[in-house]
Coordinates of C-alpha atoms in Angstrom, one line a residue:
M1 CA 40.7 -16.5 27.9
D2 CA 41.4 -16.4 31.5
V3 CA 39.6 -13.3 32.3
K4 CA 36.9 -14.0 30.4
V5 CA 36.8 -17.4 32.4
R6 CA 37.1 -16.0 35.8
K7 CA 34.3 -13.5 34.9
A8 CA 31.8 -16.0 33.9
Q9 CA 32.3 -18.4 36.8
N10 CA 31.9 -14.9 39.4
L11 CA 28.6 -14.6 37.4
L12 CA 27.6 -18.1 37.8
W13 CA 28.2 -18.3 41.4
A14 CA 26.7 -15.1 42.1
C15 CA 23.6 -16.7 40.5
R16 CA 24.1 -19.9 42.3
R17 CA 22.8 -18.3 45.5
A18 CA 19.4 -17.6 44.1
Y19 CA 18.7 -21.2 43.5
G20 CA 19.2 -24.8 44.3
V21 CA 18.2 -28.6 43.5
T22 CA 15.2 -28.0 45.4
W23 CA 14.7 -24.4 45.7
G24 CA 15.0 -21.0 44.7
L25 CA 14.9 -20.0 40.7
R26 CA 13.1 -21.8 38.2
P27 CA 15.2 -24.1 35.8
R28 CA 13.7 -21.7 32.8
V29 CA 15.0 -18.6 34.4
V30 CA 18.3 -20.1 35.5
H31 CA 18.3 -21.0 31.6
W32 CA 17.6 -17.5 30.8
L33 CA 20.2 -16.1 32.7
Y34 CA 23.0 -18.6 31.3
I35 CA 21.9 -17.9 27.5
S36 CA 21.1 -14.0 27.8
I37 CA 23.7 -12.8 30.3
I38 CA 26.4 -15.2 31.1
R39 CA 27.2 -16.5 27.6
P40 CA 27.3 -13.1 26.0
S41 CA 29.6 -11.8 28.5
V42 CA 32.1 -14.9 27.4
T43 CA 31.5 -14.4 23.3
F44 CA 31.8 -10.3 23.9
A45 CA 34.8 -9.3 21.5
S46 CA 35.2 -12.8 20.3
L47 CA 36.6 -11.5 17.0
V48 CA 39.5 -10.7 18.9
W49 CA 40.5 -13.6 20.8
W50 CA 38.9 -16.8 19.3
P51 CA 41.7 -17.9 18.3
G52 CA 42.7 -18.8 21.9
C53 CA 39.6 -20.7 22.4
Q54 CA 41.4 -23.3 19.6
T55 CA 43.8 -24.9 22.5
A56 CA 42.8 -28.2 24.4
S57 CA 43.3 -26.2 27.8
A58 CA 40.8 -22.8 26.3
K59 CA 38.1 -25.4 25.6
K60 CA 38.4 -27.6 28.8
K61 CA 37.9 -23.9 30.5
L62 CA 35.2 -23.1 28.4
S63 CA 33.8 -26.8 28.7
R64 CA 33.9 -26.1 32.8
I65 CA 31.7 -22.7 32.6
Q66 CA 28.9 -24.6 30.7
R67 CA 29.0 -27.6 32.7
L68 CA 28.3 -25.7 35.8
A69 CA 25.4 -23.7 34.4
C70 CA 24.0 -27.2 33.0
L71 CA 24.3 -28.7 36.1
G72 CA 22.3 -25.7 38.3
I73 CA 19.7 -25.6 35.4
T74 CA 18.9 -29.4 35.4
G75 CA 19.7 -30.2 38.9
A76 CA 22.0 -33.2 37.7
M77 CA 24.3 -34.9 39.6
R78 CA 27.9 -33.9 39.6
T79 CA 29.1 -37.4 38.0
T80 CA 26.8 -36.2 35.0
L81 CA 28.9 -36.1 31.8
T82 CA 28.7 -32.2 30.5
N83 CA 28.1 -33.9 26.8
A84 CA 25.0 -35.4 28.2
V85 CA 23.5 -32.5 29.5
E86 CA 24.2 -30.6 26.7
A87 CA 22.3 -32.6 24.3
L88 CA 19.6 -32.8 26.9
M89 CA 19.4 -29.1 26.9
F90 CA 20.2 -28.5 23.1
V91 CA 22.7 -26.1 23.7
P92 CA 26.4 -26.0 21.5
L93 CA 29.3 -26.2 22.5
L94 CA 30.7 -22.9 24.1
E95 CA 33.8 -22.7 21.8
L96 CA 31.3 -23.2 18.7
V97 CA 29.2 -20.2 20.0
V98 CA 32.4 -18.2 20.4
Q99 CA 33.2 -18.8 16.9
S100 CA 29.7 -18.1 15.7
E101 CA 29.7 -15.2 17.1
A102 CA 32.9 -13.8 15.4
R103 CA 32.0 -15.5 12.0
S104 CA 29.0 -13.1 12.4
A105 CA 31.1 -9.8 13.7
A106 CA 33.3 -10.2 11.0
H107 CA 30.8 -10.8 8.0
R108 CA 28.9 -7.6 9.7
L109 CA 31.9 -5.4 9.3
W110 CA 33.2 -6.6 5.9
S111 CA 29.7 -6.0 4.9
L112 CA 29.7 -2.5 6.1
G113 CA 33.2 -1.7 4.1
C114 CA 35.4 -1.6 7.3
R115 CA 38.2 -4.0 6.3
S116 CA 40.6 -2.3 7.6
Y117 CA 39.3 -3.2 11.2
L118 CA 39.9 -6.9 10.6
H119 CA 42.6 -8.4 12.1
P120 CA 44.3 -11.3 9.9
N121 CA 42.9 -13.8 12.4
S122 CA 39.2 -12.6 12.0
S123 CA 40.0 -12.6 8.0
S124 CA 41.2 -16.1 8.4
I125 CA 37.4 -17.2 9.8
L126 CA 35.7 -14.8 7.4
M127 CA 37.7 -16.5 4.6
R128 CA 36.5 -19.8 5.8
L129 CA 32.7 -18.8 5.9
Q130 CA 32.8 -17.4 2.3
Q131 CA 34.8 -20.5 1.0
S132 CA 31.8 -22.5 3.2
D133 CA 29.0 -20.8 1.1
P134 CA 28.9 -18.2 -1.8
I135 CA 25.8 -16.6 -0.4
F136 CA 28.4 -14.9 2.3
N137 CA 30.2 -13.1 -0.2
M138 CA 26.8 -11.1 -0.4
G139 CA 26.7 -7.7 1.7
V140 CA 23.8 -7.5 4.4
D141 CA 20.7 -4.7 5.0
V142 CA 22.7 -3.3 7.7
M143 CA 23.6 0.4 7.3
R144 CA 26.3 2.3 8.8
S145 CA 24.9 5.3 11.0
A146 CA 25.2 8.5 9.7
F147 CA 24.9 11.9 11.8
N148 CA 23.9 15.2 10.6
L149 CA 25.0 17.5 13.1
E150 CA 24.0 20.9 11.0
P151 CA 20.6 20.4 9.7
N152 CA 19.9 23.0 7.0
S153 CA 16.3 23.2 8.1
R154 CA 14.2 23.9 11.4
V155 CA 11.1 22.0 12.8
T156 CA 8.5 23.6 14.7
I157 CA 5.7 21.6 15.8
L158 CA 2.4 23.1 16.9
T159 CA 0.6 22.5 20.0
R160 CA -3.1 21.9 20.8
E161 CA -3.5 25.7 22.0
D162 CA -1.8 26.7 19.0
W163 CA -4.8 25.5 16.9
T164 CA -7.6 26.3 19.5
K165 CA -7.0 29.5 20.1
A166 CA -6.4 30.8 17.0
T167 CA -9.2 31.7 14.1
G168 CA -8.4 29.9 11.3
A169 CA -4.5 28.7 10.5
P170 CA -2.3 29.6 12.7
P171 CA 0.3 32.1 11.6
A172 CA 3.3 29.5 11.5
V173 CA 1.1 27.7 8.6
N174 CA 2.7 29.6 5.9
G175 CA 4.6 28.9 2.4
L176 CA 4.4 25.9 1.0
V177 CA 1.3 23.6 2.5
W178 CA 1.4 19.8 2.5
F179 CA -1.2 17.3 3.9
T180 CA -0.4 13.7 4.9
V181 CA -2.7 10.7 6.0
G182 CA -2.5 6.9 6.5
S183 CA -5.7 4.8 6.7
K184 CA -7.0 1.7 6.9
M185 CA -10.0 0.3 4.8
R186 CA -11.2 -3.3 5.0
E187 CA -8.4 -5.0 4.7
E188 CA -6.2 -2.6 2.7
T189 CA -3.6 0.0 4.2
G190 CA -2.8 3.1 2.3
A191 CA -1.1 6.4 2.6
G192 CA -1.3 9.5 0.9
V193 CA 0.2 12.9 0.0
Y194 CA -1.3 16.1 -1.0
G195 CA 0.8 19.5 -1.9
Q196 CA -1.9 22.1 -1.7
S197 CA 0.4 25.1 -2.9
V198 CA 2.1 22.9 -5.7
G199 CA -0.9 21.2 -6.8
R200 CA 0.6 17.3 -6.1
R201 CA -1.2 14.1 -5.4
L202 CA 0.1 11.3 -4.5
S203 CA -0.8 8.0 -3.3
F204 CA 0.6 4.8 -1.8
S205 CA -0.6 1.3 -1.4
L206 CA 1.0 -0.5 1.9
G207 CA -0.7 -3.7 1.5
R208 CA -2.7 -5.9 4.1
Y209 CA -0.4 -6.1 6.8
A210 CA 1.0 -2.5 7.5
T211 CA -0.9 -0.8 10.4
V212 CA -2.7 2.9 10.8
F213 CA 0.8 3.7 12.4
Q214 CA 3.2 2.4 9.8
A215 CA 1.0 4.1 7.2
E216 CA 1.2 7.7 8.8
I217 CA 4.9 7.4 9.2
Y218 CA 5.5 6.1 5.5
A219 CA 3.2 9.1 4.1
I220 CA 5.4 11.7 6.4
L221 CA 8.7 10.1 5.1
A222 CA 7.1 10.5 1.3
C223 CA 6.1 14.4 2.2
V224 CA 9.3 14.9 3.4
Y225 CA 11.5 13.3 0.5
K226 CA 9.1 15.4 -1.7
I227 CA 9.7 18.6 0.0
Q228 CA 13.4 17.9 -0.1
F229 CA 14.0 17.4 -3.9
Q230 CA 11.6 20.4 -4.8
T231 CA 13.6 23.6 -5.9
R232 CA 11.0 26.1 -4.8
P233 CA 11.8 29.8 -3.5
E234 CA 9.4 29.7 -0.8
K235 CA 11.4 29.7 2.5
Y236 CA 8.5 27.9 5.2
V237 CA 7.0 24.8 4.4
S238 CA 3.7 23.3 6.6
A239 CA 3.0 20.0 6.9
L240 CA -0.3 19.0 8.2
I241 CA -0.6 15.6 9.4
G242 CA -3.5 13.1 10.1
S243 CA -3.9 11.7 13.5
F244 CA -2.7 8.4 14.5
E245 CA -5.9 7.1 15.4
S246 CA -6.1 3.3 14.5
S247 CA -9.3 1.9 12.8

């Protein structure tokens, strides 16, 4: 806790050289510095040390940090109450922000199945969260990163010169041939995939709000998905992708 407080105070005093009551950075910029840089430095890894901010002395130290920031943002007098400037700026208590970050981290680890990484302290804050509302017993849409360091295929992207110098299709275009395209007509966006060698046609309606670029990417993903799950003896597959020009 003392290390966190000392680091935040050093950052505050470093920023203090760039503004004063009547000069320097605007209050909006100082507010951004506190919310985006200084406060995250305090709440970092709060899942581990959040029980330490429950004591009266720790709350006082955290309040002192936020008081320095609020006085610098508003230019208020030193005798102004801390709760008053916090309410004026609509800034929650720093110990509550620390607990909020700890709860979010605990729920994220629990949703990813990383229960073994949860310390008993973090488990207690997670149980309180799940007891407060049953919705927190549900998982989230966060997916664990998976790295495929040994791909079973190789991707070759032809250059513009390969197309302009060759008569007809370049020699690299062989095996199965697929075409992908994404387009937008009037207010509807769609994606299409055509397998010339296998005689397969696919079309997808993407509604009104998808862009042409998103439709192109969706068509490429659909094409790759179909190619991966087909048992064909061909060794090479050529995918001809439509342009990314928007309409």
